[in-house]
Coordinates of C-alpha atoms in Angstrom, one line a residue:
Chain A
M256 CA 11.2 -36.9 9.4
E257 CA 15.1 -35.8 9.3
W258 CA 16.0 -32.3 7.0
L259 CA 19.4 -32.9 5.0
K260 CA 21.3 -30.3 3.1
D261 CA 23.8 -29.7 1.6
T262 CA 25.5 -27.2 -0.9
F263 CA 27.5 -28.9 -3.8
E264 CA 29.6 -27.0 -6.8
I265 CA 29.8 -27.6 -11.2
R266 CA 31.8 -26.4 -12.9
T267 CA 30.8 -25.6 -16.3
N268 CA 31.9 -24.8 -19.9
G269 CA 30.3 -22.9 -21.5
K270 CA 26.5 -23.2 -22.8
G271 CA 25.0 -26.4 -22.5
M272 CA 23.3 -29.3 -19.9
L273 CA 25.3 -30.5 -17.5
P274 CA 23.9 -33.9 -16.2
I275 CA 23.9 -34.5 -12.2
T276 CA 22.2 -36.5 -11.2
H277 CA 25.2 -39.0 -10.2
E278 CA 25.9 -36.2 -7.9
V279 CA 21.9 -35.5 -6.3
E280 CA 22.4 -40.0 -6.1
S281 CA 25.5 -39.8 -4.7
R282 CA 24.6 -37.8 -2.0
L283 CA 20.9 -38.9 -1.1
R284 CA 22.4 -42.6 -1.0
A285 CA 25.2 -41.4 1.6
W286 CA 22.5 -40.5 3.5
G287 CA 20.8 -43.2 3.2
V288 CA 17.5 -42.0 2.0
R289 CA 15.1 -44.2 1.6
E290 CA 11.7 -42.2 1.0
G291 CA 11.0 -38.6 1.5
M292 CA 11.1 -36.1 -1.8
C293 CA 14.6 -34.4 -3.3
F294 CA 14.4 -29.9 -3.3
L295 CA 16.8 -28.4 -6.0
Y296 CA 17.9 -24.8 -6.1
I297 CA 20.0 -23.0 -8.6
A298 CA 20.8 -19.6 -7.3
H299 CA 22.4 -18.2 -10.6
A300 CA 19.8 -16.2 -12.5
S301 CA 21.8 -17.2 -15.4
A302 CA 22.3 -20.4 -15.3
S303 CA 19.2 -23.3 -15.1
L304 CA 17.2 -27.1 -13.2
T305 CA 15.8 -28.9 -15.6
I306 CA 14.8 -32.9 -16.5
S307 CA 14.7 -34.0 -19.9
E308 CA 16.4 -36.7 -21.7
N309 CA 19.3 -38.5 -20.3
Y310 CA 20.4 -40.9 -22.8
D311 CA 21.2 -41.0 -26.7
P312 CA 23.1 -37.2 -26.4
T313 CA 21.3 -36.4 -29.7
A314 CA 18.7 -35.3 -27.8
R315 CA 20.2 -33.2 -25.3
K316 CA 21.7 -31.4 -28.2
D317 CA 18.1 -30.2 -29.6
V318 CA 17.1 -29.6 -26.8
E319 CA 20.9 -26.9 -26.8
A320 CA 20.3 -25.9 -29.9
Y321 CA 16.2 -25.1 -29.9
Y322 CA 17.8 -22.2 -26.9
E323 CA 19.9 -21.0 -28.8
H324 CA 17.1 -20.7 -31.7
A325 CA 14.3 -19.6 -29.5
V326 CA 15.9 -17.2 -27.7
P327 CA 19.2 -15.8 -30.1
E328 CA 21.4 -13.8 -29.2
N329 CA 21.9 -10.0 -30.9
Q330 CA 18.8 -9.0 -30.9
P331 CA 18.2 -5.0 -31.7
W332 CA 16.0 -5.1 -28.6
Y333 CA 18.0 -6.3 -26.6
Q334 CA 19.5 -3.0 -24.1
H335 CA 20.5 -5.7 -21.5
T336 CA 24.2 -6.2 -22.7
L337 CA 27.5 -5.1 -20.6
E338 CA 28.1 -8.9 -20.2
G339 CA 28.2 -9.7 -24.2
P340 CA 25.8 -11.3 -26.4
D341 CA 25.0 -13.7 -23.8
D342 CA 24.0 -11.6 -21.7
S343 CA 20.1 -11.1 -21.4
P344 CA 19.8 -14.2 -23.4
S345 CA 20.6 -16.7 -20.4
H346 CA 18.4 -14.7 -18.2
I347 CA 16.0 -15.1 -20.3
R348 CA 16.7 -19.0 -20.9
A349 CA 16.2 -19.3 -17.3
T350 CA 13.0 -18.1 -16.7
L351 CA 12.2 -20.8 -19.2
T352 CA 13.4 -22.7 -17.9
Q353 CA 13.7 -24.3 -14.3
P354 CA 15.4 -22.4 -11.0
S355 CA 13.7 -25.0 -7.8
L356 CA 13.0 -28.7 -9.4
S357 CA 10.9 -31.3 -6.1
I358 CA 11.6 -34.9 -7.1
P359 CA 10.6 -38.1 -5.1
I360 CA 12.3 -40.5 -3.6
D361 CA 10.6 -43.8 -3.1
D362 CA 12.6 -47.0 -2.2
G363 CA 16.2 -45.6 -1.8
Q364 CA 16.2 -44.1 -5.6
L365 CA 14.8 -40.2 -7.1
S366 CA 11.6 -41.4 -9.2
L367 CA 12.7 -40.5 -12.6
G368 CA 11.4 -42.2 -15.1
T369 CA 13.8 -44.9 -16.7
W370 CA 15.3 -41.8 -19.8
Q371 CA 15.0 -38.7 -17.8
G372 CA 18.0 -37.1 -15.9
I373 CA 19.1 -34.0 -14.2
F374 CA 21.3 -31.0 -15.6
L375 CA 22.8 -29.0 -14.7
F376 CA 22.0 -25.7 -17.7
E377 CA 24.1 -23.3 -18.1
H378 CA 23.7 -20.1 -20.4
R379 CA 26.9 -18.6 -20.4
S380 CA 29.3 -18.9 -22.8
R381 CA 32.7 -19.3 -20.3
S382 CA 33.3 -20.9 -18.0
H383 CA 31.7 -20.5 -14.3
R384 CA 30.8 -21.8 -10.7
R385 CA 27.7 -22.5 -10.2
T386 CA 26.3 -23.2 -6.8
I387 CA 23.7 -26.2 -6.2
E388 CA 21.9 -25.6 -2.7
L389 CA 20.4 -29.5 -2.0
R390 CA 17.5 -30.6 0.5
C391 CA 15.6 -33.3 1.3
L392 CA 13.3 -34.5 3.5
K393 CA 13.4 -37.4 5.1
V394 CA 10.6 -39.4 5.7
A395 CA 12.3 -43.6 5.5
Chain B
M45 CA 2.9 -34.1 9.9
E46 CA 2.6 -37.3 7.6
W47 CA 3.9 -38.2 4.3
L48 CA 1.5 -39.6 2.5
K49 CA 2.1 -41.0 -0.7
D50 CA 0.6 -42.5 -4.6
T51 CA 1.1 -43.5 -8.2
F52 CA -1.2 -43.0 -10.6
E53 CA -1.3 -43.4 -14.2
I54 CA -3.0 -41.3 -17.0
R55 CA -3.6 -42.9 -20.3
T56 CA -3.1 -40.4 -23.4
N57 CA -4.5 -40.1 -26.7
G58 CA -1.3 -38.3 -28.3
K59 CA -0.6 -34.6 -27.9
G60 CA -3.2 -32.1 -25.6
M61 CA -3.2 -31.5 -22.3
L62 CA -5.3 -33.4 -20.1
P63 CA -6.9 -31.9 -17.0
I64 CA -5.6 -34.7 -13.8
T65 CA -6.8 -31.7 -11.0
H66 CA -9.7 -34.5 -10.2
E67 CA -7.4 -37.8 -10.0
V68 CA -5.1 -35.5 -7.4
E69 CA -7.9 -34.5 -5.2
S70 CA -10.1 -36.5 -4.5
R71 CA -6.0 -38.6 -3.3
L72 CA -6.1 -35.5 -1.3
R73 CA -9.2 -36.4 -0.6
A74 CA -9.6 -40.7 0.8
W75 CA -5.9 -39.3 2.9
G76 CA -8.2 -36.1 4.9
V77 CA -6.0 -34.1 4.2
R78 CA -7.3 -30.5 5.4
E79 CA -4.3 -29.0 5.2
G80 CA -0.1 -29.0 3.8
M81 CA 1.5 -29.8 0.5
C82 CA 0.8 -31.8 -2.2
F83 CA 3.9 -32.8 -4.7
L84 CA 3.9 -33.9 -8.1
Y85 CA 5.7 -34.9 -10.2
I86 CA 6.2 -36.6 -14.0
A87 CA 8.4 -39.4 -14.3
H88 CA 9.0 -38.7 -18.5
A89 CA 11.0 -36.5 -21.0
S90 CA 8.7 -36.4 -23.2
A91 CA 4.9 -35.3 -21.3
S92 CA 4.6 -32.9 -18.0
L93 CA 3.1 -31.2 -16.0
T94 CA 1.3 -27.0 -15.8
I95 CA -1.4 -25.2 -14.5
S96 CA -3.3 -23.3 -16.8
E97 CA -6.8 -22.2 -17.2
N98 CA -10.1 -24.6 -16.6
Y99 CA -12.6 -22.9 -18.0
D100 CA -13.0 -22.5 -21.9
P101 CA -11.2 -25.2 -24.0
T102 CA -10.4 -22.7 -26.4
A103 CA -7.9 -21.3 -23.5
R104 CA -6.0 -25.1 -23.4
K105 CA -6.8 -24.8 -27.2
D106 CA -4.8 -21.5 -27.6
V107 CA -1.9 -22.9 -25.2
E108 CA -1.7 -26.8 -26.9
A109 CA -1.6 -24.5 -30.4
Y110 CA 1.2 -22.0 -29.7
Y111 CA 4.0 -25.3 -28.3
E112 CA 3.1 -26.6 -31.8
H113 CA 3.6 -23.3 -34.0
A114 CA 7.5 -21.8 -31.4
V115 CA 8.8 -26.0 -31.3
P116 CA 7.6 -26.8 -34.5
E117 CA 9.0 -30.4 -35.5
N118 CA 10.8 -31.3 -38.9
Q119 CA 13.3 -28.3 -38.1
P120 CA 16.6 -29.0 -40.0
W121 CA 18.9 -28.8 -37.1
Y122 CA 16.8 -31.4 -34.8
Q123 CA 19.8 -34.8 -35.1
H124 CA 17.5 -37.3 -32.6
T125 CA 15.5 -38.2 -34.9
L126 CA 14.4 -42.0 -34.2
E127 CA 11.2 -42.3 -33.3
G128 CA 9.3 -39.5 -34.8
P129 CA 9.2 -35.8 -36.3
D130 CA 7.7 -35.3 -32.7
D131 CA 10.4 -36.9 -30.8
S132 CA 13.2 -33.2 -29.8
P133 CA 9.7 -31.3 -29.8
S134 CA 8.7 -33.7 -27.1
H135 CA 11.6 -32.9 -24.9
I136 CA 11.7 -30.3 -25.4
R137 CA 8.4 -29.2 -24.7
A138 CA 8.6 -31.4 -21.3
T139 CA 12.1 -28.4 -20.8
L140 CA 9.6 -25.6 -21.9
T141 CA 6.8 -26.9 -18.9
Q142 CA 7.0 -28.3 -15.9
P143 CA 8.3 -31.7 -14.6
S144 CA 7.3 -30.7 -10.6
L145 CA 4.4 -29.0 -9.7
S146 CA 4.2 -28.2 -5.8
I147 CA 0.7 -26.8 -4.4
P148 CA -0.9 -25.8 -1.1
I149 CA -3.4 -27.9 0.7
D150 CA -6.5 -25.5 3.1
D151 CA -9.1 -26.3 4.8
G152 CA -8.8 -29.6 2.6
Q153 CA -8.8 -28.1 -0.9
L154 CA -5.5 -27.2 -3.6
S155 CA -5.6 -23.4 -3.2
L156 CA -5.8 -23.5 -7.1
G157 CA -7.1 -20.3 -8.3
T158 CA -10.8 -20.6 -9.5
W159 CA -9.3 -20.9 -13.4
Q160 CA -6.7 -23.1 -12.3
G161 CA -6.6 -27.0 -13.2
I162 CA -3.4 -29.4 -13.7
F163 CA -2.8 -30.4 -16.9
L164 CA -0.2 -33.8 -17.9
F165 CA 0.7 -32.5 -20.7
E166 CA 0.8 -34.8 -24.0
H167 CA 3.9 -33.9 -26.2
R168 CA 3.8 -37.2 -28.0
S169 CA 1.2 -37.8 -31.0
R170 CA 0.5 -41.1 -30.0
S171 CA -0.8 -42.8 -26.7
H172 CA 0.6 -43.4 -24.0
R173 CA 0.8 -45.1 -20.4
R174 CA 2.3 -42.3 -17.9
T175 CA 3.6 -42.1 -14.7
I176 CA 2.5 -39.6 -12.6
E177 CA 3.8 -39.5 -8.7
L178 CA 2.2 -38.0 -5.7
R179 CA 3.2 -37.0 -2.8
C180 CA 1.6 -35.5 0.6
L181 CA 2.8 -33.4 3.8
K182 CA -0.6 -33.5 5.5
V183 CA -0.1 -31.0 8.7
A184 CA -3.7 -32.0 9.2
Chain C
M32 CA 9.2 -29.1 11.9
E33 CA 7.4 -26.7 12.1
W34 CA 4.4 -25.2 9.6
L35 CA 3.7 -22.0 9.1
K36 CA 1.4 -20.0 6.0
D37 CA 0.4 -16.5 5.0
T38 CA -1.5 -15.5 2.0
F39 CA -0.7 -12.4 0.8
E40 CA -2.2 -10.3 -2.2
I41 CA 0.2 -7.8 -4.6
R42 CA -2.2 -5.1 -7.1
T43 CA 0.3 -5.3 -10.2
N44 CA -0.1 -2.3 -12.8
G45 CA -0.3 -3.7 -16.0
K46 CA 2.1 -6.6 -17.9
G47 CA 5.4 -7.0 -15.9
M48 CA 7.7 -8.4 -13.4
L49 CA 6.8 -7.3 -9.8
P50 CA 9.6 -7.1 -7.1
I51 CA 8.0 -9.5 -4.7
T52 CA 11.4 -10.7 -2.3
H53 CA 11.2 -8.5 0.3
E54 CA 7.6 -9.7 1.1
V55 CA 8.8 -12.9 1.0
E56 CA 11.8 -12.2 3.4
S57 CA 9.8 -10.3 6.1
R58 CA 7.6 -13.1 6.1
L59 CA 10.0 -15.6 7.4
R60 CA 11.7 -13.4 9.0
A61 CA 8.8 -12.5 11.2
W62 CA 8.3 -16.8 12.0
G63 CA 12.1 -16.5 12.7
V64 CA 13.0 -18.9 10.4
R65 CA 17.0 -20.1 10.3
E66 CA 16.2 -23.5 8.8
G67 CA 14.3 -24.9 5.9
M68 CA 12.0 -24.5 3.0
C69 CA 9.8 -21.7 1.6
F70 CA 7.0 -22.9 -0.9
L71 CA 5.5 -20.1 -3.3
Y72 CA 2.3 -20.6 -5.1
I73 CA 0.3 -17.9 -7.7
A74 CA -3.2 -19.0 -7.8
H75 CA -4.2 -17.4 -11.1
A76 CA -3.5 -19.0 -14.8
S77 CA -2.9 -15.3 -16.8
A78 CA -0.4 -14.4 -14.3
S79 CA 3.2 -16.8 -12.9
L80 CA 6.4 -16.7 -10.4
T81 CA 9.8 -16.1 -11.9
I82 CA 12.8 -16.4 -10.2
S83 CA 15.5 -13.7 -12.9
E84 CA 17.8 -10.9 -12.8
N85 CA 17.2 -8.7 -9.7
Y86 CA 19.9 -6.0 -10.4
D87 CA 19.9 -3.7 -13.7
P88 CA 16.4 -3.0 -14.6
T89 CA 17.5 -3.4 -17.8
A90 CA 17.5 -7.1 -18.0
R91 CA 14.1 -7.3 -16.3
K92 CA 13.3 -5.3 -19.3
D93 CA 14.4 -7.2 -21.8
V94 CA 12.7 -10.6 -20.0
E95 CA 9.7 -8.7 -20.7
A96 CA 10.3 -7.5 -23.6
Y97 CA 10.9 -11.6 -24.9
Y98 CA 7.9 -13.0 -24.1
E99 CA 6.1 -10.1 -26.3
H100 CA 8.5 -11.4 -29.4
A101 CA 7.9 -14.6 -28.2
V102 CA 4.1 -15.1 -27.4
P103 CA 2.3 -11.9 -29.3
E104 CA -0.6 -11.1 -29.0
N105 CA -2.8 -11.1 -32.8
Q106 CA -1.8 -14.7 -33.9
P107 CA -4.7 -15.8 -36.7
W108 CA -5.0 -18.6 -34.6
Y109 CA -5.7 -17.6 -31.6
Q110 CA -9.6 -18.8 -30.4
H111 CA -9.6 -17.2 -26.7
T112 CA -9.7 -13.7 -27.0
L113 CA -13.2 -13.5 -25.4
E114 CA -11.1 -11.1 -22.8
G115 CA -8.6 -9.9 -25.0
P116 CA -6.0 -9.9 -27.1
D117 CA -3.8 -10.5 -24.4
D118 CA -6.3 -13.0 -23.4
S119 CA -4.1 -16.3 -24.8
P120 CA -0.6 -15.1 -24.4
S121 CA -1.0 -14.5 -20.2
H122 CA -1.8 -17.8 -19.6
I123 CA 0.3 -19.0 -22.9
R124 CA 3.2 -17.1 -21.2
A125 CA 2.5 -18.3 -17.6
T126 CA 2.7 -21.6 -18.9
L127 CA 6.6 -21.2 -20.4
T128 CA 7.4 -19.3 -16.4
Q129 CA 6.4 -21.0 -13.3
P130 CA 3.4 -21.2 -10.7
S131 CA 4.8 -22.8 -8.1
L132 CA 8.9 -22.4 -6.2
S133 CA 10.4 -24.3 -3.3
I134 CA 13.4 -22.0 -2.6
P135 CA 15.5 -23.3 0.4
I136 CA 15.9 -20.9 4.1
D137 CA 19.2 -21.2 5.2
D138 CA 21.2 -19.2 8.3
G139 CA 17.4 -16.8 8.3
Q140 CA 17.4 -16.0 4.4
L141 CA 16.8 -16.8 1.4
S142 CA 19.4 -18.6 -0.4
L143 CA 19.8 -16.4 -3.2
G144 CA 21.7 -16.3 -5.4
T145 CA 23.5 -12.9 -5.6
W146 CA 21.4 -11.9 -8.3
Q147 CA 18.9 -13.0 -7.8
G148 CA 15.1 -12.0 -7.4
I149 CA 11.8 -13.1 -6.9
F150 CA 9.1 -12.0 -9.2
L151 CA 5.3 -11.6 -10.0
F152 CA 5.3 -11.9 -13.8
E153 CA 1.3 -10.3 -14.7
H154 CA 0.9 -11.6 -18.1
R155 CA -1.5 -8.7 -18.4
S156 CA -2.3 -5.3 -19.5
R157 CA -5.2 -4.0 -16.9
S158 CA -4.0 -3.9 -13.4
H159 CA -4.9 -6.7 -10.9
R160 CA -5.0 -7.8 -7.6
R161 CA -3.0 -10.8 -7.5
T162 CA -2.8 -13.7 -4.2
I163 CA 0.0 -15.2 -3.8
E164 CA 0.3 -18.6 -1.5
L165 CA 3.0 -18.8 0.8
R166 CA 4.5 -21.6 2.8
C167 CA 7.1 -22.3 5.4
L168 CA 8.8 -25.9 6.5
K169 CA 10.3 -23.9 9.4
V170 CA 13.2 -26.4 10.8
A171 CA 15.2 -24.4 13.0

């Protein structure tokens, strides 16, 4: 077994889900991983990771819209508003989605379902540079 | 260390949480795993995994009912309704729960708490065949 | 590669997020882990793990308040109320956050972002003794 690692940055452009499947797959391919486990970690408290529908862009739009409805800005009970109305909502949305993902690799491919993609979920209104940690336990 | 893997299918019967602890435990037992880590991954964007109360069926009923209340069907702002009123809610509920789980194995047992069980959470109204990927890092 | 493990208990004092980054880091340091993967698992159905903002206490207060608003007690449709009004809300909140986390270790440090901390999220009103399982795949 071999341990492989990389860190990559994604430039976000305000709130929304950005596909990162390709960024992950290209690294696993470069490493020649046939079998093993892929670990992803996002080092931010106002952005997160999620796996979601990757085919129809309206599916993603609805997921994004849900978080706007379910975790609205400008609630009277928010105390943490120093960085703007997206401050607390961004942290709350991050706790509702994933900071870490673990995805099997089989036959040289991530075991994603037909409709699944990996996304960086930006919860901030402004653009940010986000760091994602990729680790791979290469079995073959 | 040894890498073990299996893929199994669960037939769902509409929305709800289906216990899969036994399906996982029986495979780990067959492999003779005494110590290590169990990784689960669900390869679907409209179903997910969760760990929840496994003793009183009403606890599960309330968790299921919560997602009906919190992510209701037929919202006017849903754009993605091609496959029916459960379409976008199914993807949203999947992002709120887990696509991947990692559970320690100790002394030949998953480190589940007394009241914990592993569940496949089906978010679609119709029955589906769902694929779950099981991976095990066997340490002993 | 080496497999290291420990189990530790945290005494909670009613609902809220308790920082446990130090408990994890001190064990990794004692083990001399320079590189690898840290796995955390909480063996309870009414408490969970989350990674969130660790700097400004009001950020945490807002995350905690959110779950009170989003998963309120005393809903007429709750069936599982045997252990009090926090019973079903505690299980629901646990499914919305994480039972397991996987965090890379690099250069002797968890790959936490500047503002991130690891928290045990207690969802019960009364104090409890909570068990957290720590596993480490030590690569170097």
